[in-house]
Amino acid sequence: FRLGFTAETDAGEPRVWQTDGHLADFASGFVAWTMPRGVIRRAVLGSYNLRLGQGLGLWSGFGFSPLAGSASPMRVATGIMASSSSAESNRLHGAAAELALDFLHPIRLTLFFSRVREDATVKQTDEGDFYITGLRSGGLHRTTSERESRHNVPVTIGGAYASQDFDFLRVGFGANIWHSATPLGVDPNAASE
């Protein structure tokens, strides 16, 4: 059983609740537990990262830098991991569980649900509708533009991944859904490539 809380402050950023005091400008936490036997092997409630598949699967970032990312194709599918990172993007927040379905042969089933508020650049059409032109992953909120985009788009993510371990291979398949009430779009005023 593990319990964690992270508070982080970047110089020049407004504090949580827009106070002038010493409160952090970002905070997250988690409760996680691991069981060696039984149906529920791992579970996390709160902030977590998820690594499923081999490079082309679902990989949320981690690290101590606000810029979390990697282009390496050689990765190890570690599954669910509680997140104590101070990175404000590339993380999930909600609940996730890894189930061991040994009665169906050694099959592992990972279920996850997340609701986060992403940094995004949002534009408005002439008709008054809003749309996302790009997600931001810098995690910094010092300039006026960065502050306007801070956590301004609610995103819901959910899915499942089933896998089976062999001696030197893990085979699996999964599905996930990403939903936002603000649709993705292309800025009509942007220069086309």
PDB file of C-alpha atoms in Angstrom:
ATOM      1  CA  PHE A   1       0.000   0.000   0.000  1.00  0.00           C
ATOM      2  CA  ARG A   2       1.402   3.399  -0.985  1.00  0.00           C
ATOM      3  CA  LEU A   3       0.170   6.936  -0.514  1.00  0.00           C
ATOM      4  CA  GLY A   4       1.782   9.958  -2.152  1.00  0.00           C
ATOM      5  CA  PHE A   5       1.329  13.685  -2.577  1.00  0.00           C
ATOM      6  CA  THR A   6       3.316  16.031  -4.829  1.00  0.00           C
ATOM      7  CA  ALA A   7       3.356  19.831  -4.706  1.00  0.00           C
ATOM      8  CA  GLU A   8       5.439  21.800  -7.197  1.00  0.00           C
ATOM      9  CA  THR A   9       6.176  25.457  -7.859  1.00  0.00           C
ATOM     10  CA  ASP A  10       7.651  27.033 -10.994  1.00  0.00           C
ATOM     11  CA  ALA A  11       9.145  30.488 -10.660  1.00  0.00           C
ATOM     12  CA  GLY A  12       6.876  33.109 -12.169  1.00  0.00           C
ATOM     13  CA  GLU A  13       3.698  31.005 -12.184  1.00  0.00           C
ATOM     14  CA  PRO A  14       0.534  31.987 -10.285  1.00  0.00           C
ATOM     15  CA  ARG A  15      -0.067  29.862  -7.204  1.00  0.00           C
ATOM     16  CA  VAL A  16      -2.981  27.494  -6.678  1.00  0.00           C
ATOM     17  CA  TRP A  17      -6.218  29.424  -6.054  1.00  0.00           C
ATOM     18  CA  GLN A  18      -4.440  32.538  -7.404  1.00  0.00           C
ATOM     19  CA  THR A  19      -3.049  33.449  -3.985  1.00  0.00           C
ATOM     20  CA  ASP A  20       0.080  35.490  -3.375  1.00  0.00           C
ATOM     21  CA  GLY A  21       1.207  33.175  -0.581  1.00  0.00           C
ATOM     22  CA  HIS A  22       3.546  30.209  -0.675  1.00  0.00           C
ATOM     23  CA  LEU A  23       1.086  27.559  -1.840  1.00  0.00           C
ATOM     24  CA  ALA A  24       2.233  25.439  -4.767  1.00  0.00           C
ATOM     25  CA  ASP A  25       1.067  26.130  -8.309  1.00  0.00           C
ATOM     26  CA  PHE A  26       0.489  22.419  -8.967  1.00  0.00           C
ATOM     27  CA  ALA A  27      -0.506  19.545  -6.693  1.00  0.00           C
ATOM     28  CA  SER A  28      -1.423  15.890  -7.213  1.00  0.00           C
ATOM     29  CA  GLY A  29      -1.682  12.730  -5.182  1.00  0.00           C
ATOM     30  CA  PHE A  30      -2.430   9.007  -5.307  1.00  0.00           C
ATOM     31  CA  VAL A  31      -3.337   5.925  -3.324  1.00  0.00           C
ATOM     32  CA  ALA A  32      -1.923   2.683  -4.753  1.00  0.00           C
ATOM     33  CA  TRP A  33      -1.741  -0.932  -3.726  1.00  0.00           C
ATOM     34  CA  THR A  34      -0.205  -4.136  -5.082  1.00  0.00           C
ATOM     35  CA  MET A  35      -1.204  -7.693  -4.254  1.00  0.00           C
ATOM     36  CA  PRO A  36       0.991 -10.716  -5.132  1.00  0.00           C
ATOM     37  CA  ARG A  37      -2.042 -13.011  -5.390  1.00  0.00           C
ATOM     38  CA  GLY A  38      -5.724 -12.715  -6.077  1.00  0.00           C
ATOM     39  CA  VAL A  39      -7.727 -11.161  -8.874  1.00  0.00           C
ATOM     40  CA  ILE A  40      -6.781  -7.505  -8.262  1.00  0.00           C
ATOM     41  CA  ARG A  41      -2.990  -7.325  -8.640  1.00  0.00           C
ATOM     42  CA  ARG A  42      -2.477  -3.561  -8.887  1.00  0.00           C
ATOM     43  CA  ALA A  43      -4.731  -0.548  -8.463  1.00  0.00           C
ATOM     44  CA  VAL A  44      -4.264   3.219  -8.350  1.00  0.00           C
ATOM     45  CA  LEU A  45      -6.677   5.952  -7.373  1.00  0.00           C
ATOM     46  CA  GLY A  46      -5.495   9.474  -8.198  1.00  0.00           C
ATOM     47  CA  SER A  47      -2.584  10.431 -10.481  1.00  0.00           C
ATOM     48  CA  TYR A  48      -1.021   7.628 -12.500  1.00  0.00           C
ATOM     49  CA  ASN A  49       0.887   6.774 -15.662  1.00  0.00           C
ATOM     50  CA  LEU A  50      -0.003   3.976 -18.022  1.00  0.00           C
ATOM     51  CA  ARG A  51       2.321   2.087 -20.363  1.00  0.00           C
ATOM     52  CA  LEU A  52       0.677  -0.532 -22.539  1.00  0.00           C
ATOM     53  CA  GLY A  53       1.814  -2.064 -25.805  1.00  0.00           C
ATOM     54  CA  GLN A  54       5.191  -1.847 -27.508  1.00  0.00           C
ATOM     55  CA  GLY A  55       5.775   1.702 -28.678  1.00  0.00           C
ATOM     56  CA  LEU A  56       2.524   1.962 -30.615  1.00  0.00           C
ATOM     57  CA  GLY A  57       0.311   1.417 -27.578  1.00  0.00           C
ATOM     58  CA  LEU A  58      -0.704   3.834 -24.859  1.00  0.00           C
ATOM     59  CA  TRP A  59       2.168   5.597 -23.123  1.00  0.00           C
ATOM     60  CA  SER A  60       1.625   8.499 -20.775  1.00  0.00           C
ATOM     61  CA  GLY A  61       4.733  10.427 -19.838  1.00  0.00           C
ATOM     62  CA  PHE A  62       6.606  10.701 -16.594  1.00  0.00           C
ATOM     63  CA  GLY A  63       9.585  12.504 -15.181  1.00  0.00           C
ATOM     64  CA  PHE A  64      10.666  15.380 -12.999  1.00  0.00           C
ATOM     65  CA  SER A  65      10.737  17.849 -15.874  1.00  0.00           C
ATOM     66  CA  PRO A  66       7.673  19.710 -17.181  1.00  0.00           C
ATOM     67  CA  LEU A  67       8.654  18.372 -20.621  1.00  0.00           C
ATOM     68  CA  ALA A  68       7.971  14.637 -20.502  1.00  0.00           C
ATOM     69  CA  GLY A  69       8.378  12.558 -23.613  1.00  0.00           C
ATOM     70  CA  SER A  70      10.440  10.006 -25.436  1.00  0.00           C
ATOM     71  CA  ALA A  71      10.751   8.840 -29.031  1.00  0.00           C
ATOM     72  CA  SER A  72      12.422   5.522 -28.261  1.00  0.00           C
ATOM     73  CA  PRO A  73      10.703   2.501 -29.868  1.00  0.00           C
ATOM     74  CA  MET A  74      12.245   0.075 -27.343  1.00  0.00           C
ATOM     75  CA  ARG A  75      10.057   0.212 -24.270  1.00  0.00           C
ATOM     76  CA  VAL A  76       8.915  -2.143 -21.560  1.00  0.00           C
ATOM     77  CA  ALA A  77       5.182  -2.304 -20.921  1.00  0.00           C
ATOM     78  CA  THR A  78       5.146  -1.626 -17.193  1.00  0.00           C
ATOM     79  CA  GLY A  79       1.356  -1.183 -17.027  1.00  0.00           C
ATOM     80  CA  ILE A  80      -0.040   0.993 -14.230  1.00  0.00           C
ATOM     81  CA  MET A  81       2.317   3.143 -12.176  1.00  0.00           C
ATOM     82  CA  ALA A  82       1.366   5.686  -9.533  1.00  0.00           C
ATOM     83  CA  SER A  83       2.607   9.144 -10.544  1.00  0.00           C
ATOM     84  CA  SER A  84       4.584  11.270  -8.135  1.00  0.00           C
ATOM     85  CA  SER A  85       5.934  13.375 -10.990  1.00  0.00           C
ATOM     86  CA  SER A  86       5.686  17.142 -10.992  1.00  0.00           C
ATOM     87  CA  ALA A  87       4.981  17.145 -14.746  1.00  0.00           C
ATOM     88  CA  GLU A  88       1.565  18.709 -15.335  1.00  0.00           C
ATOM     89  CA  SER A  89       0.933  17.085 -18.721  1.00  0.00           C
ATOM     90  CA  ASN A  90       1.092  13.501 -19.991  1.00  0.00           C
ATOM     91  CA  ARG A  91      -0.479  12.060 -16.857  1.00  0.00           C
ATOM     92  CA  LEU A  92      -3.805  10.487 -16.084  1.00  0.00           C
ATOM     93  CA  HIS A  93      -5.999  11.182 -13.067  1.00  0.00           C
ATOM     94  CA  GLY A  94      -8.747   8.817 -12.007  1.00  0.00           C
ATOM     95  CA  ALA A  95      -8.654   5.081 -11.365  1.00  0.00           C
ATOM     96  CA  ALA A  96      -6.868   2.095 -12.895  1.00  0.00           C
ATOM     97  CA  ALA A  97      -6.654  -1.576 -12.013  1.00  0.00           C
ATOM     98  CA  GLU A  98      -4.790  -4.633 -13.273  1.00  0.00           C
ATOM     99  CA  LEU A  99      -6.676  -7.894 -12.880  1.00  0.00           C
ATOM    100  CA  ALA A 100      -5.164 -11.397 -13.097  1.00  0.00           C
ATOM    101  CA  LEU A 101      -7.674 -13.758 -14.676  1.00  0.00           C
ATOM    102  CA  ASP A 102      -5.816 -16.988 -13.948  1.00  0.00           C
ATOM    103  CA  PHE A 103      -8.942 -19.068 -14.425  1.00  0.00           C
ATOM    104  CA  LEU A 104      -8.845 -18.070 -18.153  1.00  0.00           C
ATOM    105  CA  HIS A 105      -5.192 -19.059 -18.493  1.00  0.00           C
ATOM    106  CA  PRO A 106      -2.751 -16.420 -17.205  1.00  0.00           C
ATOM    107  CA  ILE A 107      -4.479 -13.408 -18.796  1.00  0.00           C
ATOM    108  CA  ARG A 108      -4.060  -9.908 -17.403  1.00  0.00           C
ATOM    109  CA  LEU A 109      -6.744  -7.301 -17.890  1.00  0.00           C
ATOM    110  CA  THR A 110      -5.978  -3.618 -17.347  1.00  0.00           C
ATOM    111  CA  LEU A 111      -8.917  -1.235 -16.935  1.00  0.00           C
ATOM    112  CA  PHE A 112      -8.506   2.523 -16.675  1.00  0.00           C
ATOM    113  CA  PHE A 113     -10.543   5.705 -16.474  1.00  0.00           C
ATOM    114  CA  SER A 114      -9.251   9.264 -16.293  1.00  0.00           C
ATOM    115  CA  ARG A 115     -10.649  12.768 -16.248  1.00  0.00           C
ATOM    116  CA  VAL A 116      -8.075  15.531 -16.539  1.00  0.00           C
ATOM    117  CA  ARG A 117      -7.981  19.145 -17.597  1.00  0.00           C
ATOM    118  CA  GLU A 118      -5.450  19.556 -20.400  1.00  0.00           C
ATOM    119  CA  ASP A 119      -3.558  22.661 -21.449  1.00  0.00           C
ATOM    120  CA  ALA A 120      -4.881  23.536 -24.897  1.00  0.00           C
ATOM    121  CA  THR A 121      -4.993  26.402 -27.363  1.00  0.00           C
ATOM    122  CA  VAL A 122      -8.670  27.088 -28.012  1.00  0.00           C
ATOM    123  CA  LYS A 123     -10.058  29.272 -30.825  1.00  0.00           C
ATOM    124  CA  GLN A 124     -13.558  30.513 -31.575  1.00  0.00           C
ATOM    125  CA  THR A 125     -15.275  30.383 -34.967  1.00  0.00           C
ATOM    126  CA  ASP A 126     -17.238  33.266 -36.431  1.00  0.00           C
ATOM    127  CA  GLU A 127     -20.393  31.390 -35.362  1.00  0.00           C
ATOM    128  CA  GLY A 128     -19.225  31.374 -31.727  1.00  0.00           C
ATOM    129  CA  ASP A 129     -18.236  27.696 -31.460  1.00  0.00           C
ATOM    130  CA  PHE A 130     -14.992  26.788 -29.686  1.00  0.00           C
ATOM    131  CA  TYR A 131     -12.473  24.234 -30.944  1.00  0.00           C
ATOM    132  CA  ILE A 132      -9.002  22.970 -29.958  1.00  0.00           C
ATOM    133  CA  THR A 133      -6.160  23.850 -32.314  1.00  0.00           C
ATOM    134  CA  GLY A 134      -3.431  22.187 -30.273  1.00  0.00           C
ATOM    135  CA  LEU A 135      -2.604  20.559 -26.950  1.00  0.00           C
ATOM    136  CA  ARG A 136       0.285  21.984 -24.941  1.00  0.00           C
ATOM    137  CA  SER A 137       2.726  19.738 -23.121  1.00  0.00           C
ATOM    138  CA  GLY A 138       5.191  22.284 -21.752  1.00  0.00           C
ATOM    139  CA  GLY A 139       3.570  22.450 -18.323  1.00  0.00           C
ATOM    140  CA  LEU A 140       4.731  26.047 -17.860  1.00  0.00           C
ATOM    141  CA  HIS A 141       2.262  28.887 -17.254  1.00  0.00           C
ATOM    142  CA  ARG A 142       4.282  32.079 -17.097  1.00  0.00           C
ATOM    143  CA  THR A 143       3.220  34.015 -20.190  1.00  0.00           C
ATOM    144  CA  THR A 144      -0.276  35.369 -20.823  1.00  0.00           C
ATOM    145  CA  SER A 145      -0.865  32.789 -23.570  1.00  0.00           C
ATOM    146  CA  GLU A 146       0.297  29.904 -21.354  1.00  0.00           C
ATOM    147  CA  ARG A 147      -1.921  31.064 -18.492  1.00  0.00           C
ATOM    148  CA  GLU A 148      -4.967  31.321 -20.759  1.00  0.00           C
ATOM    149  CA  SER A 149      -4.467  27.735 -21.926  1.00  0.00           C
ATOM    150  CA  ARG A 150      -3.888  26.280 -18.448  1.00  0.00           C
ATOM    151  CA  HIS A 151      -6.138  23.299 -17.691  1.00  0.00           C
ATOM    152  CA  ASN A 152      -8.907  24.782 -19.819  1.00  0.00           C
ATOM    153  CA  VAL A 153     -10.151  21.655 -21.638  1.00  0.00           C
ATOM    154  CA  PRO A 154     -11.709  18.728 -19.723  1.00  0.00           C
ATOM    155  CA  VAL A 155     -10.704  15.401 -21.291  1.00  0.00           C
ATOM    156  CA  THR A 156     -12.123  11.981 -20.433  1.00  0.00           C
ATOM    157  CA  ILE A 157     -10.104   8.863 -21.255  1.00  0.00           C
ATOM    158  CA  GLY A 158     -11.108   5.262 -20.679  1.00  0.00           C
ATOM    159  CA  GLY A 159     -10.198   1.844 -21.924  1.00  0.00           C
ATOM    160  CA  ALA A 160      -9.141  -1.743 -21.430  1.00  0.00           C
ATOM    161  CA  TYR A 161      -6.121  -3.832 -22.379  1.00  0.00           C
ATOM    162  CA  ALA A 162      -5.882  -7.639 -22.245  1.00  0.00           C
ATOM    163  CA  SER A 163      -2.531  -9.431 -22.446  1.00  0.00           C
ATOM    164  CA  GLN A 164      -0.902 -12.788 -21.894  1.00  0.00           C
ATOM    165  CA  ASP A 165       2.715 -13.361 -20.883  1.00  0.00           C
ATOM    166  CA  PHE A 166       4.815 -16.052 -22.484  1.00  0.00           C
ATOM    167  CA  ASP A 167       8.469 -16.900 -21.737  1.00  0.00           C
ATOM    168  CA  PHE A 168       9.938 -14.117 -23.894  1.00  0.00           C
ATOM    169  CA  LEU A 169       6.876 -12.364 -25.220  1.00  0.00           C
ATOM    170  CA  ARG A 170       3.763 -10.518 -24.107  1.00  0.00           C
ATOM    171  CA  VAL A 171       0.830 -10.553 -26.524  1.00  0.00           C
ATOM    172  CA  GLY A 172      -2.077  -8.218 -26.022  1.00  0.00           C
ATOM    173  CA  PHE A 173      -4.781  -6.060 -27.516  1.00  0.00           C
ATOM    174  CA  GLY A 174      -6.736  -3.129 -26.229  1.00  0.00           C
ATOM    175  CA  ALA A 175      -8.947  -0.157 -26.911  1.00  0.00           C
ATOM    176  CA  ASN A 176      -9.147   3.336 -25.473  1.00  0.00           C
ATOM    177  CA  ILE A 177     -11.410   6.327 -26.015  1.00  0.00           C
ATOM    178  CA  TRP A 178     -10.397   9.987 -25.753  1.00  0.00           C
ATOM    179  CA  HIS A 179     -13.277  12.455 -25.472  1.00  0.00           C
ATOM    180  CA  SER A 180     -13.516  16.204 -25.052  1.00  0.00           C
ATOM    181  CA  ALA A 181     -16.621  18.390 -25.219  1.00  0.00           C
ATOM    182  CA  THR A 182     -14.478  20.903 -27.126  1.00  0.00           C
ATOM    183  CA  PRO A 183     -13.752  19.321 -30.535  1.00  0.00           C
ATOM    184  CA  LEU A 184     -10.399  19.255 -32.293  1.00  0.00           C
ATOM    185  CA  GLY A 185     -10.184  21.606 -35.247  1.00  0.00           C
ATOM    186  CA  VAL A 186      -7.900  23.461 -37.610  1.00  0.00           C
ATOM    187  CA  ASP A 187      -7.491  27.214 -37.419  1.00  0.00           C
ATOM    188  CA  PRO A 188      -8.894  28.496 -40.765  1.00  0.00           C
ATOM    189  CA  ASN A 189      -6.677  31.584 -40.464  1.00  0.00           C
ATOM    190  CA  ALA A 190      -3.478  29.551 -40.118  1.00  0.00           C
ATOM    191  CA  ALA A 191      -1.216  29.260 -43.140  1.00  0.00           C
ATOM    192  CA  SER A 192      -1.634  25.907 -44.867  1.00  0.00           C
ATOM    193  CA  GLU A 193       1.399  23.704 -45.416  1.00  0.00           C
TER     194      GLU A 193
END
